[in-house]
Coordinates of C-alpha atoms (C1' of nucleotides) in Angstrom, one line a residue:
Chain A
M1 CA -11.4 -24.6 -96.2
A2 CA -13.3 -27.6 -95.0
I3 CA -11.8 -31.1 -94.7
F4 CA -14.0 -32.5 -97.5
S5 CA -15.3 -31.0 -100.7
K6 CA -18.9 -30.0 -100.7
T7 CA -19.5 -32.9 -103.1
C8 CA -18.0 -35.3 -100.6
E9 CA -20.0 -33.8 -97.7
Y10 CA -23.2 -34.3 -99.7
A11 CA -22.1 -37.9 -100.6
I12 CA -21.4 -38.9 -97.0
R13 CA -24.6 -37.4 -95.7
A14 CA -26.6 -39.0 -98.5
V15 CA -25.1 -42.4 -98.0
F16 CA -26.0 -42.2 -94.3
Y17 CA -29.5 -41.2 -95.2
I18 CA -29.9 -44.0 -97.7
A19 CA -28.5 -46.5 -95.2
L20 CA -31.0 -45.3 -92.6
K21 CA -33.9 -45.5 -95.0
T22 CA -33.1 -48.9 -96.4
V23 CA -32.5 -50.9 -93.2
A24 CA -36.1 -52.0 -93.6
G25 CA -35.3 -53.1 -97.2
G26 CA -37.0 -50.2 -98.9
R27 CA -35.8 -47.8 -101.6
V28 CA -35.5 -44.0 -101.4
G29 CA -36.0 -41.5 -104.1
I30 CA -33.7 -38.6 -104.9
K31 CA -36.2 -36.0 -103.9
D32 CA -36.6 -37.6 -100.5
I33 CA -32.8 -37.8 -100.0
A34 CA -32.2 -34.2 -101.1
T35 CA -34.8 -33.0 -98.7
G36 CA -33.5 -35.3 -96.0
I37 CA -30.0 -34.0 -96.1
D38 CA -30.7 -30.4 -97.3
S39 CA -28.8 -30.5 -100.6
P40 CA -29.5 -29.4 -104.2
E41 CA -31.5 -32.3 -105.8
L42 CA -30.1 -32.4 -109.2
Y43 CA -26.5 -32.0 -108.1
L44 CA -27.0 -34.8 -105.6
A45 CA -28.4 -36.9 -108.4
K46 CA -25.1 -36.6 -110.2
I47 CA -23.1 -37.5 -107.1
L48 CA -25.3 -40.6 -106.5
Q49 CA -25.0 -41.7 -110.1
D50 CA -21.3 -41.7 -109.6
L51 CA -21.4 -43.6 -106.3
S52 CA -23.8 -46.1 -108.0
R53 CA -21.5 -46.6 -110.9
K54 CA -18.7 -47.3 -108.4
G55 CA -20.8 -49.8 -106.6
L56 CA -21.1 -48.1 -103.2
I57 CA -24.8 -47.8 -103.5
S58 CA -27.4 -49.4 -105.7
S59 CA -30.4 -48.1 -107.6
V60 CA -33.4 -49.2 -109.7
K61 CA -35.3 -47.1 -112.1
G62 CA -39.1 -46.8 -112.5
P63 CA -42.0 -46.9 -110.1
H64 CA -41.1 -47.9 -106.6
G65 CA -37.5 -47.5 -107.7
G66 CA -34.9 -45.4 -106.0
F67 CA -31.6 -45.8 -104.2
F68 CA -30.7 -48.4 -101.6
I69 CA -27.7 -50.0 -100.1
E70 CA -26.9 -53.7 -100.2
P71 CA -26.5 -55.1 -96.6
P72 CA -22.8 -56.0 -97.0
S73 CA -22.1 -52.4 -98.0
L74 CA -23.4 -51.2 -94.6
S75 CA -20.1 -52.4 -93.1
R76 CA -17.9 -50.7 -95.7
P77 CA -15.8 -47.8 -94.2
L78 CA -16.5 -44.2 -94.9
S79 CA -13.0 -44.0 -96.5
D80 CA -14.5 -45.8 -99.5
I81 CA -16.8 -42.8 -100.0
V82 CA -14.1 -40.2 -99.5
E83 CA -11.7 -42.0 -101.8
A84 CA -14.4 -42.3 -104.5
V85 CA -15.2 -38.6 -104.4
D86 CA -12.2 -36.7 -103.2
G87 CA -9.4 -39.2 -103.9
D88 CA -6.8 -40.1 -101.4
S89 CA -4.8 -36.9 -101.2
L90 CA -6.4 -36.2 -97.8
F91 CA -4.7 -39.4 -96.5
Y92 CA -1.5 -39.3 -98.4
G93 CA -0.9 -35.8 -99.8
C94 CA 1.6 -33.3 -98.4
G95 CA 0.0 -30.6 -96.2
L96 CA 1.9 -27.9 -98.1
G97 CA 1.1 -29.3 -101.5
L98 CA 4.6 -30.5 -102.4
K99 CA 4.6 -33.4 -104.9
Q100 CA 8.0 -34.8 -103.8
C101 CA 7.5 -34.4 -100.0
S102 CA 8.6 -37.6 -98.2
E103 CA 10.6 -38.9 -95.3
V104 CA 13.8 -38.2 -97.2
N105 CA 12.7 -34.8 -98.6
P106 CA 10.2 -33.5 -96.1
C107 CA 8.4 -30.2 -96.0
P108 CA 8.6 -28.4 -92.6
L109 CA 5.3 -29.9 -91.5
H110 CA 5.8 -33.4 -92.8
N111 CA 5.9 -35.3 -89.5
E112 CA 3.2 -33.3 -87.8
F113 CA 0.9 -33.8 -90.7
K114 CA 1.6 -37.4 -91.2
D115 CA 0.2 -37.9 -87.7
I116 CA -2.9 -35.9 -88.5
R117 CA -3.5 -37.6 -91.8
D118 CA -3.1 -41.0 -90.2
R119 CA -5.7 -40.1 -87.6
I120 CA -8.1 -39.0 -90.2
H121 CA -7.5 -42.1 -92.3
K122 CA -7.9 -44.3 -89.3
L123 CA -11.1 -42.6 -88.2
L124 CA -12.6 -43.0 -91.7
N125 CA -11.3 -46.6 -92.1
T126 CA -12.9 -47.7 -88.8
T127 CA -16.2 -46.0 -89.2
T128 CA -18.8 -47.8 -91.3
I129 CA -21.6 -46.6 -93.4
G130 CA -24.2 -48.4 -91.3
E131 CA -23.0 -47.8 -87.8
F132 CA -25.1 -44.7 -87.1
N133 CA -28.4 -46.1 -88.2
S134 CA -29.9 -46.6 -84.8
E135 CA -28.9 -43.3 -83.5
L136 CA -30.2 -41.7 -86.7
I137 CA -33.5 -43.5 -86.3
D138 CA -33.7 -42.3 -82.7
G139 CA -33.1 -38.7 -83.9
L140 CA -30.0 -38.3 -81.9
L141 CA -27.9 -37.4 -84.9
S142 CA -28.5 -34.8 -87.6
L143 CA -27.9 -34.9 -91.4
K144 CA -29.2 -31.5 -92.3
K145 CA -28.6 -27.8 -91.8
Chain B
M1 CA -9.0 -32.6 -101.3
A2 CA -6.1 -31.2 -99.5
I3 CA -6.2 -29.8 -96.0
F4 CA -5.4 -26.2 -97.1
S5 CA -6.4 -24.3 -100.3
K6 CA -3.7 -23.9 -102.9
T7 CA -3.6 -20.2 -102.0
C8 CA -2.9 -21.1 -98.4
E9 CA -0.2 -23.7 -99.3
Y10 CA 1.6 -21.0 -101.3
A11 CA 1.1 -18.5 -98.5
I12 CA 2.7 -20.7 -95.8
R13 CA 5.6 -21.8 -98.0
A14 CA 6.2 -18.2 -99.1
V15 CA 6.2 -17.0 -95.5
F16 CA 8.7 -19.7 -94.5
Y17 CA 10.8 -18.6 -97.4
I18 CA 10.7 -15.0 -96.6
A19 CA 11.5 -15.7 -92.9
L20 CA 14.4 -17.8 -94.0
K21 CA 15.7 -15.1 -96.3
T22 CA 15.3 -12.3 -93.9
V23 CA 16.9 -13.6 -90.8
A24 CA 20.0 -11.7 -92.0
G25 CA 17.8 -8.5 -92.2
G26 CA 17.6 -8.6 -96.0
R27 CA 14.6 -8.2 -98.3
V28 CA 13.5 -10.7 -100.9
G29 CA 11.8 -10.0 -104.2
I30 CA 8.7 -11.7 -105.5
K31 CA 10.6 -13.4 -108.4
D32 CA 13.0 -14.9 -105.9
I33 CA 10.2 -16.1 -103.7
A34 CA 8.2 -17.6 -106.5
T35 CA 11.2 -19.5 -107.8
G36 CA 12.1 -20.5 -104.3
I37 CA 8.8 -22.1 -103.5
D38 CA 7.8 -23.1 -107.1
S39 CA 4.7 -21.0 -107.4
P40 CA 3.1 -18.8 -110.1
E41 CA 4.8 -15.4 -109.6
L42 CA 1.9 -13.1 -110.2
Y43 CA -0.6 -15.1 -108.3
L44 CA 1.8 -15.3 -105.4
A45 CA 2.2 -11.5 -105.6
K46 CA -1.5 -11.1 -104.9
I47 CA -1.4 -13.4 -101.9
L48 CA 1.6 -11.6 -100.4
Q49 CA -0.1 -8.2 -101.0
D50 CA -3.0 -9.6 -98.9
L51 CA -0.7 -10.9 -96.1
S52 CA 1.1 -7.6 -96.2
R53 CA -2.2 -5.6 -95.8
K54 CA -3.0 -7.9 -92.9
G55 CA 0.3 -7.2 -91.2
L56 CA 1.8 -10.7 -91.3
I57 CA 4.6 -9.7 -93.5
S58 CA 6.1 -6.3 -94.6
S59 CA 7.3 -4.9 -97.9
V60 CA 9.0 -1.9 -99.4
K61 CA 8.8 -0.8 -103.0
G62 CA 11.6 0.4 -105.2
P63 CA 15.2 -0.7 -105.7
H64 CA 16.5 -3.0 -103.0
G65 CA 12.9 -3.3 -101.9
G66 CA 11.0 -6.5 -101.4
F67 CA 9.3 -8.6 -98.7
F68 CA 10.6 -9.2 -95.3
I69 CA 9.3 -10.2 -91.8
E70 CA 9.6 -8.1 -88.7
P71 CA 11.4 -10.1 -86.0
P72 CA 8.4 -10.3 -83.7
S73 CA 6.4 -11.9 -86.4
L74 CA 8.8 -14.8 -86.5
S75 CA 7.2 -16.0 -83.3
R76 CA 3.6 -15.8 -84.6
P77 CA 1.8 -19.1 -85.1
L78 CA 1.1 -20.6 -88.5
S79 CA -2.6 -20.5 -87.6
D80 CA -2.4 -16.7 -88.2
I81 CA -1.6 -17.4 -91.8
V82 CA -4.2 -20.1 -92.2
E83 CA -6.9 -17.9 -90.7
A84 CA -5.9 -14.9 -92.8
V85 CA -6.2 -17.0 -96.0
D86 CA -8.6 -19.9 -95.4
G87 CA -10.6 -18.6 -92.5
D88 CA -11.3 -20.6 -89.4
S89 CA -13.6 -23.3 -90.8
L90 CA -10.8 -25.8 -90.6
F91 CA -10.7 -25.3 -86.9
Y92 CA -14.4 -24.9 -86.1
G93 CA -16.5 -26.1 -89.1
C94 CA -18.5 -29.2 -89.2
G95 CA -16.9 -32.1 -91.0
L96 CA -20.1 -32.8 -93.0
G97 CA -20.8 -29.1 -93.7
L98 CA -23.8 -28.7 -91.4
K99 CA -24.3 -25.1 -90.2
Q100 CA -26.1 -26.0 -87.0
C101 CA -23.8 -28.9 -86.0
S102 CA -23.0 -28.7 -82.3
E103 CA -22.9 -30.7 -79.1
V104 CA -26.7 -30.6 -78.8
N105 CA -27.3 -31.2 -82.5
P106 CA -24.4 -33.2 -83.7
C107 CA -23.7 -34.8 -87.1
P108 CA -22.6 -38.4 -87.0
L109 CA -19.0 -37.5 -87.0
H110 CA -19.1 -34.6 -84.6
N111 CA -17.0 -35.9 -81.7
E112 CA -14.5 -37.7 -83.9
F113 CA -13.9 -34.6 -85.9
K114 CA -13.8 -32.3 -83.0
D115 CA -10.8 -34.3 -81.9
I116 CA -9.1 -34.0 -85.2
R117 CA -9.8 -30.3 -85.7
D118 CA -8.5 -29.6 -82.2
R119 CA -5.3 -31.4 -83.1
I120 CA -4.9 -29.4 -86.3
H121 CA -5.6 -26.2 -84.5
K122 CA -3.1 -27.0 -81.7
L123 CA -0.4 -28.0 -84.2
L124 CA -0.8 -24.7 -86.1
N125 CA -1.1 -22.7 -82.9
T126 CA 2.1 -24.0 -81.4
T127 CA 4.2 -23.9 -84.6
T128 CA 5.8 -20.6 -85.4
I129 CA 6.7 -18.9 -88.6
G130 CA 10.4 -18.8 -87.7
E131 CA 11.0 -22.1 -86.1
F132 CA 12.2 -23.9 -89.2
N133 CA 14.7 -21.3 -90.2
S134 CA 17.9 -23.2 -89.2
E135 CA 16.7 -26.5 -90.7
L136 CA 15.8 -24.6 -93.9
I137 CA 19.2 -23.0 -94.0
D138 CA 20.8 -26.4 -93.5
G139 CA 18.8 -27.7 -96.4
L140 CA 17.1 -30.3 -94.3
L141 CA 13.6 -29.2 -95.3
S142 CA 12.1 -28.5 -98.6
L143 CA 9.7 -25.7 -99.8
K144 CA 9.4 -26.6 -103.4
K145 CA 8.1 -29.4 -105.7
Chain C
dT1 C1' -48.7 -52.4 -124.9
dT2 C1' -49.3 -48.1 -122.9
dA3 C1' -48.8 -44.6 -119.4
dA4 C1' -46.5 -43.3 -115.4
dT5 C1' -42.5 -43.3 -112.6
dA6 C1' -37.7 -42.6 -111.4
dA7 C1' -32.9 -42.9 -112.3
dA8 C1' -29.1 -42.2 -116.1
dA9 C1' -26.9 -39.4 -119.2
dG10 C1' -25.5 -35.4 -121.6
dA11 C1' -25.4 -30.6 -122.2
dC12 C1' -25.3 -26.3 -120.1
dA13 C1' -24.8 -22.4 -116.5
dA14 C1' -23.1 -20.0 -112.5
dA15 C1' -19.8 -19.3 -108.9
dA16 C1' -15.4 -19.7 -106.8
dA17 C1' -10.6 -20.6 -107.1
dT18 C1' -6.5 -20.0 -109.5
dA19 C1' -3.6 -17.5 -112.7
dT20 C1' -2.2 -13.6 -115.8
dC21 C1' -1.8 -8.9 -117.7
dT22 C1' -1.4 -3.9 -117.4
dT23 C1' -1.1 0.4 -115.2
dT24 C1' 0.1 3.0 -111.1
dT25 C1' 2.7 4.2 -107.0
dA26 C1' 6.7 4.4 -103.9
dT27 C1' 11.6 4.2 -103.4
dT28 C1' 16.4 4.5 -104.7
dA29 C1' 20.5 5.8 -107.0
dA30 C1' 22.8 8.4 -110.3
Chain D
dT1 C1' 15.1 15.5 -111.3
dT2 C1' 15.4 11.5 -114.0
dA3 C1' 15.6 6.6 -114.8
dA4 C1' 15.4 2.3 -113.0
dT5 C1' 13.4 -0.8 -109.7
dA6 C1' 9.9 -3.4 -107.3
dA7 C1' 5.6 -3.8 -105.0
dA8 C1' 0.4 -2.3 -105.2
dA9 C1' -3.7 -2.1 -107.5
dG10 C1' -7.1 -3.0 -110.8
dA11 C1' -8.8 -5.6 -114.7
dT12 C1' -9.2 -9.8 -117.1
dA13 C1' -8.7 -14.8 -118.2
dT14 C1' -8.8 -19.7 -117.2
dT15 C1' -10.0 -23.7 -114.6
dT16 C1' -12.4 -26.2 -111.2
dT17 C1' -16.3 -26.8 -108.5
dT18 C1' -21.0 -26.6 -107.8
dG19 C1' -25.5 -26.4 -109.6
dT20 C1' -29.4 -26.8 -113.2
dC21 C1' -32.0 -28.2 -117.4
dT22 C1' -33.4 -31.5 -120.9
dT23 C1' -33.6 -35.9 -123.0
dT24 C1' -33.2 -40.9 -122.7
dT25 C1' -33.6 -45.4 -120.6
dA26 C1' -35.3 -48.9 -117.5
dT27 C1' -39.1 -50.5 -114.7
dT28 C1' -43.7 -51.1 -113.1
dA29 C1' -48.6 -51.4 -113.1
dA30 C1' -52.8 -51.0 -115.3

DNA sequence: TTAATAAAAGACAAAAATATCTTTTATTAA
DNA sequence: TTAATAAAAGATATTTTTGTCTTTTATTAA
């Protein structure tokens, strides 16, 4: 098992890619994104439609259309993407899948996992969509393969 | 998304339950386990067959048969269960799903996730199958709902 | 205003995960 | 040695996730 669903992995990588490509104010097409992050084009299209509906990214149809990100959204945290796609069970769910797990009715791993979940949550809350742009431009970071 | 697959959640809870029920040297039937951890009986049977084949737990057929855990296995780490069921991608895989992600070709979250994965790995490596037995007996910990 | 472009939307398909059903095998006790 | 018990094994079913195909809608430029 991975931390995120495949859908969420594609979503995060795609948003990074769109951010990177639109710092100059441009728009980027679905083919370009799918190639840029090595994902199935039509599946990614569905994912981006969803993120677009939820306001995380923007799009325009027609010639010279495509996806882009509004400047303010560059400072939104990655947790917004994760919550939109995978929900918040990664941050709040019980590690052993118990619905009623809590401080007063803990599973054996409750405290240990609380710590880990908090760490993941904090990481995704303090990391923004736009913060890797310059490193991505410089080719120091990878979004594919 | 949860940290573990549903299968793995059932597996860990079941192993805890079997450990708990066999400290006295007894054996525990699949119905008992499924009820005790609130899981689908026949699906759990499949999971336990697998864990049994892999030597994590033991079983005997026939009257008074059932599942049990050899005393030495009580000190095995939880990571053995997780690896048997979910593989090791939780410990070593890239957070964004990139096959080639590494120190020299990192994804944007490489270092942050390395830290988190290491923490999860360490937690599961240092936590043993039998270490919650007394708390489980005392009813301080929950394995169901 | 028409043709071309590109995303949106809806339907469908394949694969993987989860769950169930049936038959077989091993063990025990009478 | 027979009947009862309980797990193993194999087949099948359902649900969820992932992926694809087709049609529609919005936008642009000529």
